mmCIF file of C-alpha atoms and ligand atoms in Angstrom:
data_model
loop_
_atom_site.group_PDB
_atom_site.id
_atom_site.type_symbol
_atom_site.label_atom_id
_atom_site.label_comp_id
_atom_site.label_asym_id
_atom_site.label_seq_id
_atom_site.Cartn_x
_atom_site.Cartn_y
_atom_site.Cartn_z
ATOM 1 C CA MET A 133 21.831 -59.942 9.583
ATOM 2 C CA ARG A 134 19.520 -57.521 7.869
ATOM 3 C CA ALA A 135 20.850 -58.644 4.462
ATOM 4 C CA VAL A 136 20.005 -62.413 5.134
ATOM 5 C CA LEU A 137 16.333 -61.403 6.212
ATOM 6 C CA VAL A 138 16.002 -59.729 2.552
ATOM 7 C CA PRO A 139 14.836 -62.611 0.102
ATOM 8 C CA VAL A 140 16.412 -62.039 -3.283
ATOM 9 C CA CYS A 141 13.253 -61.888 -5.193
ATOM 10 C CA LEU A 142 12.389 -58.516 -3.034
ATOM 11 C CA LEU A 143 15.709 -56.780 -4.538
ATOM 12 C CA LEU A 144 13.589 -56.978 -7.939
ATOM 13 C CA VAL A 145 10.437 -55.228 -6.903
ATOM 14 C CA SER A 146 11.782 -53.071 -4.030
ATOM 15 C CA PRO A 147 15.142 -51.069 -4.955
ATOM 16 C CA ILE A 148 15.118 -49.474 -1.866
ATOM 17 C CA SER A 149 16.070 -52.536 0.025
ATOM 18 C CA THR A 150 19.237 -52.516 -1.762
ATOM 19 C CA LEU A 151 19.934 -49.343 -0.005
ATOM 20 C CA SER A 152 22.447 -49.692 2.892
ATOM 21 C CA TRP A 153 21.150 -47.941 6.128
ATOM 22 C CA ALA A 154 23.492 -45.085 5.918
ATOM 23 C CA SER A 155 22.193 -44.118 2.465
ATOM 24 C CA SER A 156 18.655 -44.400 3.405
ATOM 25 C CA VAL A 157 19.503 -41.701 6.403
ATOM 26 C CA ASP A 158 21.216 -39.982 3.571
ATOM 27 C CA LEU A 159 17.926 -40.115 1.515
ATOM 28 C CA VAL A 160 16.047 -38.789 4.328
ATOM 29 C CA LEU A 161 18.365 -35.738 5.219
ATOM 30 C CA ASN A 162 19.377 -34.842 1.780
ATOM 31 C CA ILE A 163 16.282 -35.525 -0.530
ATOM 32 C CA LYS A 164 16.810 -33.073 -2.684
ATOM 33 C CA GLN A 165 20.201 -34.462 -3.523
ATOM 34 C CA MET A 166 18.672 -37.598 -4.570
ATOM 35 C CA CYS A 167 17.360 -36.397 -8.029
ATOM 36 C CA LYS A 168 21.041 -35.579 -9.153
ATOM 37 C CA PRO A 169 21.671 -38.401 -11.413
ATOM 38 C CA ALA A 170 24.686 -39.707 -9.726
ATOM 39 C CA LYS A 171 22.994 -40.506 -6.800
ATOM 40 C CA ARG A 172 19.452 -42.158 -8.024
ATOM 41 C CA SER A 173 20.423 -45.347 -6.491
ATOM 42 C CA SER A 174 16.598 -46.312 -6.205
ATOM 43 C CA SER A 175 14.229 -46.388 -9.074
ATOM 44 C CA ARG A 176 11.531 -45.389 -6.946
ATOM 45 C CA ILE A 177 13.532 -42.015 -5.934
ATOM 46 C CA ALA A 178 14.079 -41.845 -9.793
ATOM 47 C CA LYS A 179 10.375 -42.016 -10.633
ATOM 48 C CA ILE A 180 9.455 -39.620 -7.996
ATOM 49 C CA CYS A 181 12.187 -37.398 -9.274
ATOM 50 C CA ASN A 182 10.985 -37.382 -12.919
ATOM 51 C CA ASN A 183 7.363 -37.495 -12.659
ATOM 52 C CA ARG A 184 6.876 -35.299 -9.506
ATOM 53 C CA PRO A 185 9.977 -33.190 -8.601
ATOM 54 C CA GLY A 186 7.258 -31.103 -6.953
ATOM 55 C CA LEU A 187 6.355 -33.923 -4.337
ATOM 56 C CA LEU A 188 10.163 -34.305 -3.547
ATOM 57 C CA GLU A 189 10.472 -30.550 -2.952
ATOM 58 C CA GLN A 190 7.621 -30.783 -0.386
ATOM 59 C CA MET A 191 8.970 -33.643 1.175
ATOM 60 C CA ALA A 192 12.382 -31.809 1.613
ATOM 61 C CA ILE A 193 10.626 -28.916 3.214
ATOM 62 C CA GLY A 194 8.891 -31.625 5.396
ATOM 63 C CA VAL A 195 12.024 -32.987 6.777
ATOM 64 C CA ASN A 196 13.475 -29.479 7.617
ATOM 65 C CA LEU A 197 10.022 -28.653 9.247
ATOM 66 C CA ALA A 198 10.755 -31.722 11.383
ATOM 67 C CA LEU A 199 14.013 -30.944 12.290
ATOM 68 C CA THR A 200 13.781 -27.448 13.069
ATOM 69 C CA GLN A 201 10.995 -28.610 15.498
ATOM 70 C CA CYS A 202 12.967 -30.999 16.860
ATOM 71 C CA GLN A 203 15.946 -28.286 17.523
ATOM 72 C CA TYR A 204 13.008 -26.221 19.322
ATOM 73 C CA GLN A 205 11.708 -28.915 21.555
ATOM 74 C CA PHE A 206 15.172 -30.027 22.410
ATOM 75 C CA ARG A 207 16.628 -26.540 22.921
ATOM 76 C CA TYR A 208 17.318 -27.356 26.386
ATOM 77 C CA ARG A 209 18.457 -30.850 26.510
ATOM 78 C CA ARG A 210 21.441 -32.479 26.673
ATOM 79 C CA TRP A 211 21.170 -33.685 23.361
ATOM 80 C CA ASN A 212 19.702 -30.723 21.305
ATOM 81 C CA CYS A 213 18.876 -32.335 17.904
ATOM 82 C CA THR A 214 21.845 -30.597 16.335
ATOM 83 C CA ASN A 215 21.187 -31.237 12.535
ATOM 84 C CA SER A 216 25.029 -31.237 11.629
ATOM 85 C CA SER A 217 24.966 -34.660 9.641
ATOM 86 C CA ARG A 218 27.977 -35.909 11.759
ATOM 87 C CA SER A 219 25.742 -35.767 14.727
ATOM 88 C CA ILE A 220 22.261 -36.831 13.432
ATOM 89 C CA LYS A 221 23.644 -39.638 11.184
ATOM 90 C CA LYS A 222 24.844 -41.331 14.397
ATOM 91 C CA VAL A 223 21.731 -40.761 16.305
ATOM 92 C CA MET A 224 19.740 -42.140 13.398
ATOM 93 C CA SER A 225 21.699 -45.241 13.155
ATOM 94 C CA LYS A 226 21.094 -46.150 16.410
ATOM 95 C CA ASP A 227 17.829 -47.247 18.235
ATOM 96 C CA THR A 228 17.467 -45.078 21.508
ATOM 97 C CA ARG A 229 15.006 -42.615 22.563
ATOM 98 C CA GLU A 230 16.269 -39.854 20.210
ATOM 99 C CA THR A 231 16.231 -42.274 17.386
ATOM 100 C CA GLY A 232 12.527 -42.765 17.659
ATOM 101 C CA PHE A 233 11.482 -39.080 18.292
ATOM 102 C CA VAL A 234 13.810 -38.224 15.385
ATOM 103 C CA ASN A 235 12.045 -40.664 13.100
ATOM 104 C CA ALA A 236 8.458 -39.985 14.366
ATOM 105 C CA ILE A 237 8.988 -36.078 13.948
ATOM 106 C CA ILE A 238 10.268 -37.038 10.351
ATOM 107 C CA ALA A 239 7.410 -39.112 9.437
ATOM 108 C CA ALA A 240 5.102 -36.423 10.852
ATOM 109 C CA GLY A 241 6.874 -33.418 8.926
ATOM 110 C CA ILE A 242 6.713 -34.936 5.516
ATOM 111 C CA THR A 243 2.987 -35.939 6.158
ATOM 112 C CA TYR A 244 2.156 -32.458 7.250
ATOM 113 C CA GLN A 245 3.898 -30.658 4.684
ATOM 114 C CA VAL A 246 2.487 -32.790 1.701
ATOM 115 C CA THR A 247 -0.904 -32.626 2.965
ATOM 116 C CA ARG A 248 -0.593 -28.755 3.571
ATOM 117 C CA ALA A 249 1.045 -28.399 -0.440
ATOM 118 C CA CYS A 250 -1.897 -30.478 -1.610
ATOM 119 C CA THR A 251 -4.465 -28.132 0.110
ATOM 120 C CA LYS A 252 -2.800 -25.297 -1.536
ATOM 121 C CA GLY A 253 -3.243 -26.788 -4.759
ATOM 122 C CA GLU A 254 0.360 -27.578 -5.559
ATOM 123 C CA GLN A 255 0.689 -29.955 -8.529
ATOM 124 C CA ILE A 256 1.838 -33.051 -6.444
ATOM 125 C CA GLY A 257 -0.685 -35.482 -7.868
ATOM 126 C CA CYS A 258 -3.302 -35.433 -5.224
ATOM 127 C CA SER A 259 -6.796 -33.891 -5.170
ATOM 128 C CA CYS A 260 -8.848 -32.311 -2.295
ATOM 129 C CA ASN A 261 -10.482 -34.793 0.027
ATOM 130 C CA LYS A 262 -14.259 -34.898 -0.676
ATOM 131 C CA ARG A 263 -15.564 -36.242 2.368
ATOM 132 C CA LYS A 264 -19.349 -36.881 1.163
ATOM 133 C CA LYS A 265 -21.933 -36.247 3.660
ATOM 134 C CA LYS A 266 -20.264 -38.667 6.156
ATOM 135 C CA ASN A 267 -22.347 -37.199 9.041
ATOM 136 C CA LYS A 268 -25.776 -38.061 7.137
ATOM 137 C CA LYS A 269 -25.267 -41.437 9.091
ATOM 138 C CA LYS A 270 -27.072 -40.186 11.773
ATOM 139 C CA LYS A 271 -30.832 -40.667 11.529
ATOM 140 C CA PRO A 272 -32.878 -37.714 11.034
ATOM 141 C CA THR A 273 -34.505 -37.703 14.264
ATOM 142 C CA GLU A 274 -30.910 -37.284 16.034
ATOM 143 C CA VAL A 275 -29.967 -34.176 14.108
ATOM 144 C CA SER A 276 -29.460 -31.390 16.815
ATOM 145 C CA PRO A 277 -27.759 -27.999 15.817
ATOM 146 C CA GLU A 278 -24.461 -29.479 17.017
ATOM 147 C CA THR A 279 -24.432 -32.387 14.538
ATOM 148 C CA ASP A 280 -26.231 -30.523 11.653
ATOM 149 C CA PHE A 281 -23.719 -29.612 9.234
ATOM 150 C CA LYS A 282 -22.200 -30.312 5.600
ATOM 151 C CA TRP A 283 -18.761 -31.073 5.213
ATOM 152 C CA ASP A 284 -17.387 -28.222 2.834
ATOM 153 C CA GLY A 285 -15.978 -29.319 -0.513
ATOM 154 C CA CYS A 286 -12.346 -29.379 0.500
ATOM 155 C CA ALA A 287 -11.014 -30.782 3.165
ATOM 156 C CA GLU A 288 -7.255 -31.215 4.071
ATOM 157 C CA ASN A 289 -6.343 -34.773 2.564
ATOM 158 C CA ILE A 290 -4.306 -36.132 5.409
ATOM 159 C CA ASP A 291 -4.604 -39.537 3.661
ATOM 160 C CA PHE A 292 -2.841 -38.596 0.893
ATOM 161 C CA GLY A 293 0.120 -37.100 3.280
ATOM 162 C CA ILE A 294 0.069 -40.336 4.985
ATOM 163 C CA LYS A 295 0.342 -42.396 2.080
ATOM 164 C CA ARG A 296 3.064 -40.317 0.286
ATOM 165 C CA SER A 297 5.190 -40.595 3.861
ATOM 166 C CA LYS A 298 4.876 -44.257 3.996
ATOM 167 C CA ASP A 299 5.799 -44.617 0.343
ATOM 168 C CA PHE A 300 8.793 -42.385 1.037
ATOM 169 C CA LEU A 301 10.152 -43.931 4.163
ATOM 170 C CA GLU A 302 8.783 -47.518 4.186
ATOM 171 C CA GLY A 303 8.827 -48.160 0.457
ATOM 172 C CA ARG A 304 5.669 -48.924 -1.463
ATOM 173 C CA HIS A 305 6.317 -52.843 -1.012
ATOM 174 C CA LYS A 306 6.073 -53.506 2.449
ATOM 175 C CA LYS A 307 9.015 -55.681 3.406
ATOM 176 C CA LYS A 308 8.400 -58.507 5.162
ATOM 177 C CA ARG A 309 11.214 -57.661 7.634
ATOM 178 C CA SER A 310 11.002 -58.274 11.103
ATOM 179 C CA ASP A 311 14.379 -57.148 12.704
ATOM 180 C CA MET A 312 13.910 -55.384 15.903
ATOM 181 C CA ASN A 313 15.062 -51.936 14.229
ATOM 182 C CA THR A 314 12.683 -52.169 11.386
ATOM 183 C CA LEU A 315 9.666 -52.941 13.865
ATOM 184 C CA VAL A 316 10.795 -49.740 16.070
ATOM 185 C CA LYS A 317 10.904 -47.697 13.236
ATOM 186 C CA SER A 318 7.741 -48.530 11.688
ATOM 187 C CA HIS A 319 6.253 -48.394 15.047
ATOM 188 C CA ASN A 320 7.525 -44.722 15.676
ATOM 189 C CA TYR A 321 6.633 -43.499 11.992
ATOM 190 C CA VAL A 322 3.127 -44.663 12.573
ATOM 191 C CA ALA A 323 3.163 -42.764 16.168
ATOM 192 C CA GLY A 324 4.289 -39.805 14.331
ATOM 193 C CA ARG A 325 1.829 -39.807 11.733
ATOM 194 C CA LEU A 326 -0.834 -40.345 14.278
ATOM 195 C CA ALA A 327 0.231 -37.359 16.224
ATOM 196 C CA ILE A 328 -1.663 -35.316 13.264
ATOM 197 C CA LYS A 329 -4.127 -37.402 12.216
ATOM 198 C CA ASN A 330 -5.795 -38.243 15.366
ATOM 199 C CA TYR A 331 -5.689 -34.581 16.302
ATOM 200 C CA MET A 332 -7.522 -33.091 13.155
ATOM 201 C CA ARG A 333 -9.889 -30.649 14.505
ATOM 202 C CA LYS A 334 -13.376 -29.701 12.854
ATOM 203 C CA GLU A 335 -13.555 -25.850 11.765
ATOM 204 C CA CYS A 336 -17.107 -24.417 10.999
ATOM 205 C CA LYS A 337 -18.667 -21.501 9.377
ATOM 206 C CA CYS A 338 -22.224 -20.461 9.473
ATOM 207 C CA HIS A 339 -24.036 -19.508 6.321
ATOM 208 C CA GLY A 340 -27.606 -17.785 6.639
ATOM 209 C CA LEU A 341 -29.548 -14.519 6.680
ATOM 210 C CA SER A 342 -28.648 -11.981 9.695
ATOM 211 C CA GLY A 343 -26.106 -14.449 11.602
ATOM 212 C CA SER A 344 -28.509 -17.296 11.732
ATOM 213 C CA CYS A 345 -27.010 -20.834 11.445
ATOM 214 C CA ALA A 346 -29.229 -22.183 8.614
ATOM 215 C CA LEU A 347 -26.519 -23.827 6.908
ATOM 216 C CA ARG A 348 -23.279 -24.831 8.823
ATOM 217 C CA THR A 349 -20.369 -25.816 6.731
ATOM 218 C CA CYS A 350 -17.154 -27.595 8.235
ATOM 219 C CA ILE A 351 -13.914 -28.509 7.176
ATOM 220 C CA ARG A 352 -11.312 -30.657 9.009
ATOM 221 C CA LYS A 353 -7.746 -29.025 9.599
ATOM 222 C CA MET A 354 -4.442 -30.151 11.076
ATOM 223 C CA PRO A 355 -3.178 -28.983 14.262
ATOM 224 C CA ALA A 356 -0.151 -26.594 14.394
ATOM 225 C CA PHE A 357 2.862 -28.267 13.796
ATOM 226 C CA ARG A 358 4.095 -27.053 17.009
ATOM 227 C CA GLU A 359 1.364 -28.984 18.454
ATOM 228 C CA VAL A 360 2.530 -32.112 17.034
ATOM 229 C CA GLY A 361 5.992 -31.387 18.555
ATOM 230 C CA ASP A 362 4.920 -30.875 21.846
ATOM 231 C CA ARG A 363 2.724 -34.136 21.683
ATOM 232 C CA LEU A 364 5.570 -36.064 20.235
ATOM 233 C CA LYS A 365 7.828 -34.701 22.863
ATOM 234 C CA GLU A 366 5.676 -35.908 25.708
ATOM 235 C CA ARG A 367 5.803 -39.306 24.089
ATOM 236 C CA PHE A 368 9.464 -39.099 24.136
ATOM 237 C CA ASP A 369 9.770 -38.636 27.813
ATOM 238 C CA GLY A 370 7.048 -41.501 28.533
ATOM 239 C CA ALA A 371 8.700 -43.529 25.351
ATOM 240 C CA ALA A 372 9.021 -47.274 26.334
ATOM 241 C CA LYS A 373 11.792 -49.610 26.199
ATOM 242 C CA VAL A 374 11.142 -52.864 24.120
ATOM 243 C CA ILE A 375 12.749 -56.072 23.347
ATOM 244 C CA PRO A 376 11.925 -58.829 20.924
ATOM 245 C CA GLY A 377 8.830 -61.130 21.407
ATOM 246 C CA ASN A 378 9.102 -64.769 21.435
ATOM 247 C CA ASP A 379 7.235 -65.080 17.840
ATOM 248 C CA GLY A 380 10.469 -63.188 16.377
ATOM 249 C CA GLN A 381 7.763 -60.718 14.466
ATOM 250 C CA SER A 382 6.952 -58.211 17.420
ATOM 251 C CA PHE A 383 8.181 -56.666 20.627
ATOM 252 C CA ILE A 384 7.072 -56.405 24.036
ATOM 253 C CA PRO A 385 7.571 -54.051 26.657
ATOM 254 C CA GLU A 386 11.273 -54.804 29.002
ATOM 255 C CA GLY A 387 9.757 -55.375 32.395
ATOM 256 C CA ASP A 388 6.239 -57.211 33.291
ATOM 257 C CA THR A 389 5.198 -53.872 35.001
ATOM 258 C CA ILE A 390 5.304 -51.921 32.056
ATOM 259 C CA LYS A 391 2.045 -51.637 30.244
ATOM 260 C CA PRO A 392 2.375 -52.593 26.397
ATOM 261 C CA PRO A 393 2.745 -49.531 24.138
ATOM 262 C CA THR A 394 -0.030 -48.194 22.309
ATOM 263 C CA ARG A 395 0.215 -46.773 18.500
ATOM 264 C CA PHE A 396 0.492 -43.174 19.848
ATOM 265 C CA ASP A 397 3.660 -44.108 22.187
ATOM 266 C CA LEU A 398 7.249 -44.044 21.037
ATOM 267 C CA VAL A 399 9.408 -46.910 21.505
ATOM 268 C CA TYR A 400 12.997 -47.748 21.880
ATOM 269 C CA SER A 401 15.265 -50.458 22.393
ATOM 270 C CA GLU A 402 18.720 -49.129 23.242
ATOM 271 C CA GLU A 403 19.822 -47.137 26.371
ATOM 272 C CA SER A 404 20.865 -43.581 25.253
ATOM 273 C CA PRO A 405 24.150 -42.339 25.809
ATOM 274 C CA SER A 406 24.443 -39.459 28.415
ATOM 275 C CA PHE A 407 25.300 -36.724 26.098
ATOM 276 C CA CYS A 408 27.437 -35.137 28.656
ATOM 277 C CA LEU A 409 30.896 -35.253 26.982
ATOM 278 C CA PRO A 410 31.776 -35.049 23.328
ATOM 279 C CA ASP A 411 32.089 -38.417 21.893
ATOM 280 C CA SER A 412 31.776 -38.579 17.786
ATOM 281 C CA SER A 413 30.787 -42.273 18.046
ATOM 282 C CA VAL A 414 27.501 -41.519 19.338
ATOM 283 C CA GLY A 415 26.774 -38.101 17.825
ATOM 284 C CA SER A 416 27.299 -36.258 21.218
ATOM 285 C CA PHE A 417 28.939 -32.597 21.086
ATOM 286 C CA GLY A 418 29.011 -32.461 25.289
ATOM 287 C CA THR A 419 27.156 -29.671 26.734
ATOM 288 C CA GLN A 420 30.157 -27.665 27.747
ATOM 289 C CA GLY A 421 29.235 -23.847 26.844
ATOM 290 C CA ARG A 422 25.474 -24.859 26.684
ATOM 291 C CA GLU A 423 23.351 -22.191 28.344
ATOM 292 C CA CYS A 424 21.222 -23.502 31.301
ATOM 293 C CA ASN A 425 18.650 -22.268 33.737
ATOM 294 C CA GLU A 426 20.107 -21.755 37.149
ATOM 295 C CA THR A 427 16.757 -21.933 38.878
ATOM 296 C CA SER A 428 15.105 -24.935 37.262
ATOM 297 C CA PRO A 429 15.400 -28.217 39.056
ATOM 298 C CA GLY A 430 14.363 -30.089 35.659
ATOM 299 C CA GLU A 431 16.561 -31.397 32.648
ATOM 300 C CA GLU A 432 17.080 -27.673 31.649
ATOM 301 C CA GLY A 433 18.412 -26.435 34.985
ATOM 302 C CA CYS A 434 22.103 -26.253 35.205
ATOM 303 C CA GLY A 435 22.517 -29.367 37.560
ATOM 304 C CA ILE A 436 21.180 -32.010 34.927
ATOM 305 C CA LEU A 437 22.239 -29.954 31.882
ATOM 306 C CA CYS A 438 25.894 -29.443 32.970
ATOM 307 C CA CYS A 439 26.025 -32.899 33.842
ATOM 308 C CA GLY A 440 27.205 -31.827 37.658
ATOM 309 C CA ARG A 441 30.344 -30.381 36.249
ATOM 310 C CA GLY A 442 29.315 -27.077 37.458
ATOM 311 C CA PHE A 443 28.457 -23.760 35.538
ATOM 312 C CA GLN A 444 29.627 -19.859 35.125
ATOM 313 C CA VAL A 445 27.505 -16.875 35.306
ATOM 314 C CA GLN A 446 28.059 -13.951 32.927
ATOM 315 C CA THR A 447 26.420 -10.876 32.366
ATOM 316 C CA LYS A 448 25.022 -9.877 28.907
ATOM 317 C CA GLU A 449 23.664 -6.484 27.431
ATOM 318 C CA VAL A 450 20.310 -7.186 25.557
ATOM 319 C CA GLU A 451 18.608 -4.798 23.907
ATOM 320 C CA HIS A 452 14.864 -4.325 24.188
ATOM 321 C CA SER A 453 12.412 -1.219 23.047
ATOM 322 C CA CYS A 454 11.493 1.264 25.966
ATOM 323 C CA ASN A 455 10.160 4.715 26.738
ATOM 324 C CA CYS A 456 7.524 4.401 23.938
ATOM 325 C CA GLU A 457 5.666 7.255 23.060
ATOM 326 C CA PHE A 458 2.489 7.827 21.265
ATOM 327 C CA VAL A 459 2.760 10.176 18.096
ATOM 328 C CA TYR A 460 -0.553 11.793 16.686
ATOM 329 C CA CYS A 461 -1.700 10.113 14.779
ATOM 330 C CA CYS A 462 -1.137 6.519 14.659
ATOM 331 C CA ASN A 463 2.318 6.204 15.489
ATOM 332 C CA VAL A 464 4.333 4.577 18.540
ATOM 333 C CA THR A 465 8.035 5.526 18.580
ATOM 334 C CA CYS A 466 10.169 3.942 21.166
ATOM 335 C CA GLN A 467 13.990 4.284 21.927
ATOM 336 C CA VAL A 468 16.235 1.071 22.304
ATOM 337 C CA CYS A 469 17.575 0.508 25.750
ATOM 338 C CA ASN A 470 20.025 -1.964 27.045
ATOM 339 C CA GLU A 471 19.263 -4.533 29.745
ATOM 340 C CA THR A 472 21.474 -6.409 31.740
ATOM 341 C CA VAL A 473 20.660 -10.176 32.030
ATOM 342 C CA LYS A 474 22.768 -12.994 33.532
ATOM 343 C CA VAL A 475 23.479 -16.267 31.525
ATOM 344 C CA ALA A 476 24.536 -19.263 33.147
ATOM 345 C CA THR A 477 26.564 -21.697 30.830
ATOM 346 C CA CYS A 478 27.987 -25.265 31.512
ATOM 347 C CA GLN A 479 31.615 -25.763 32.270
HETATM 348 C C1 LIG B 141 20.518 -27.195 9.786
HETATM 349 O O1 LIG B 141 20.058 -26.211 10.475
HETATM 350 C C2 LIG B 141 20.425 -24.968 9.918
HETATM 351 C C3 LIG B 141 19.964 -24.064 10.783
HETATM 352 O O2 LIG B 141 19.209 -24.298 11.736
HETATM 353 C C4 LIG B 141 20.234 -24.788 8.489
HETATM 354 O O3 LIG B 141 20.412 -23.599 7.887
HETATM 355 C C5 LIG B 141 20.467 -25.901 7.976
HETATM 356 O O4 LIG B 141 19.704 -26.180 6.348
HETATM 357 C C6 LIG B 141 20.158 -27.196 8.323
HETATM 358 N N1 LIG B 141 20.595 -28.401 7.720
HETATM 359 C C7 LIG B 141 19.862 -29.304 7.069
HETATM 360 C C8 LIG B 141 20.519 -30.523 6.555
HETATM 361 O O5 LIG B 141 18.586 -29.643 7.257
HETATM 362 C C1 LIG B 142 23.605 -27.892 20.469
HETATM 363 O O1 LIG B 142 24.631 -27.806 21.175
HETATM 364 C C2 LIG B 142 25.908 -27.880 20.652
HETATM 365 C C3 LIG B 142 27.214 -27.870 21.639
HETATM 366 O O2 LIG B 142 26.838 -28.972 22.599
HETATM 367 C C4 LIG B 142 26.231 -26.093 20.018
HETATM 368 O O3 LIG B 142 27.260 -26.068 19.448
HETATM 369 C C5 LIG B 142 24.676 -26.239 18.958
HETATM 370 O O4 LIG B 142 24.934 -24.690 18.623
HETATM 371 C C6 LIG B 142 23.564 -26.488 19.601
HETATM 372 N N1 LIG B 142 22.540 -26.440 18.531
HETATM 373 C C7 LIG B 142 21.274 -25.758 18.679
HETATM 374 C C8 LIG B 142 20.561 -25.888 17.506
HETATM 375 O O5 LIG B 142 20.959 -25.138 19.971
HETATM 376 C C1 LIG B 143 13.785 -21.038 34.799
HETATM 377 O O1 LIG B 143 13.224 -22.028 35.298
HETATM 378 C C2 LIG B 143 12.200 -21.383 36.180
HETATM 379 C C3 LIG B 143 11.865 -22.741 36.704
HETATM 380 O O2 LIG B 143 11.550 -24.065 36.244
HETATM 381 C C4 LIG B 143 11.456 -20.870 35.282
HETATM 382 O O3 LIG B 143 10.375 -20.034 35.999
HETATM 383 C C5 LIG B 143 12.099 -19.716 34.269
HETATM 384 O O4 LIG B 143 11.089 -18.998 33.279
HETATM 385 C C6 LIG B 143 13.258 -20.370 33.693
HETATM 386 N N1 LIG B 143 13.898 -19.233 32.801
HETATM 387 C C7 LIG B 143 14.148 -19.135 31.564
HETATM 388 C C8 LIG B 143 15.254 -18.197 31.266
HETATM 389 O O5 LIG B 143 13.865 -20.177 30.970
HETATM 390 C C1 LIG B 144 5.688 6.149 12.131
HETATM 391 O O1 LIG B 144 7.101 6.115 12.598
HETATM 392 C C2 LIG B 144 8.224 5.400 11.718
HETATM 393 C C3 LIG B 144 9.238 5.415 12.398
HETATM 394 O O2 LIG B 144 9.502 6.848 12.851
HETATM 395 C C4 LIG B 144 7.916 6.216 10.284
HETATM 396 O O3 LIG B 144 8.684 5.543 9.353
HETATM 397 C C5 LIG B 144 6.553 6.387 9.971
HETATM 398 O O4 LIG B 144 6.446 6.652 8.569
HETATM 399 C C6 LIG B 144 5.813 6.677 10.735
HETATM 400 N N1 LIG B 144 4.278 6.697 10.318
HETATM 401 C C7 LIG B 144 3.434 7.348 10.155
HETATM 402 C C8 LIG B 144 1.878 6.952 9.881
HETATM 403 O O5 LIG B 144 3.595 8.381 10.840
HETATM 404 C C1 LIG B 145 23.981 -1.588 24.256
HETATM 405 O O1 LIG B 145 24.936 -2.417 24.649
HETATM 406 C C2 LIG B 145 25.679 -2.744 23.475
HETATM 407 C C3 LIG B 145 26.861 -3.670 23.691
HETATM 408 O O2 LIG B 145 27.192 -3.466 24.947
HETATM 409 C C4 LIG B 145 26.254 -1.420 22.929
HETATM 410 O O3 LIG B 145 27.071 -1.797 21.723
HETATM 411 C C5 LIG B 145 25.059 -0.303 22.568
HETATM 412 O O4 LIG B 145 25.393 0.805 21.982
HETATM 413 C C6 LIG B 145 24.025 -0.734 23.618
HETATM 414 N N1 LIG B 145 22.986 0.171 23.186
HETATM 415 C C7 LIG B 145 22.337 1.474 24.066
HETATM 416 C C8 LIG B 145 21.081 1.932 23.262
HETATM 417 O O5 LIG B 145 22.947 1.826 25.031
#
């Protein structure tokens, strides 16, 4: 179906479209491998490898940032974002809620790391973003201390990060493909990038004699990546299931009562497996042996996490510092004590 939709002429301008789905997942999960000569299946990648090895390096760091954040966000869920390639490749080849989250956070991770590297002055082909007095649009009479500031020379160049993330994940020549998976994937990529771009914050400094704020300069900074992860996790919980629209070029929410997803929302088209039992065909390891929370009624509670199979409670010794004493001058010495804690794990 996909091959039918790719016009032959596109193969000439956009080599990425010749990559199978499986190898484009490889590309994302194994960016650095892609620079090995034998693997240069795409001239676009070869070009990045030759001209900007530093950029590819940053993208690889970005993917790791994303997967680490994914594991943090899902540490108490049935699906815990295990990065074992057996599992994540399966998840990425579907179109479930989990797929949507992974795609969004990877697009965000690449955007974030490339932007950050640019700010740090890494040689990855970017310049710092000079915002030329955008705040001067206001009429002078409207100027109040709140709005009276100058943008500082170098702001975080989020647009550069977004562009590189797009180039890499979607290809420079945007394909006119409109199969459901591609539409959903592009939507979630955008949602991932917006979870950064829309939450840039302004950080200002005052300059002037004796603390007066005669001149205020501001820069725009990205939120912490943990915040980006938290936000996307919320979108995951509220993700909308979509079905193909009548025009074949778009999707619509499944069910009349569901409001259409915005650009910030995550979407998916396929129901998730339960992830309760090991099933390699869907990338599930099952939840046996996973730590659960006895008292929580939520997803991380033993009831839901263990899928009703029950759990066992064991005790474990955990070391922590205790009996701390102040030693003159300027030191604190502590002993190491053991504390017995109960740990519940799924059966
Ligand atoms: C998977 O995660 C482990 C530790 O969390 C890390 O050492 C490893 O490099 C990761 N693998 C990939 C492909 O990201
Ligand atoms: C995820 O769960 C599996 C078992 O279901 C476990 O082997 C693995 O260590 C867990 N990974 C993380 C990152 O917690
Ligand atoms: C378990 O869940 C309860 C209720 O949600 C929460 O207060 C507690 O902090 C959780 N314990 C752990 C170890 O996460
Ligand atoms: C503080 O205590 C530590 C450990 O006992 C020791 O290594 C360190 O030199 C001490 N520092 C000072 C300033 O006494
Ligand atoms: C704490 O427990 C561990 C394992 O049970 C043991 O090896 C260790 O010596 C204990 N530490 C202390 C300070 O009692």
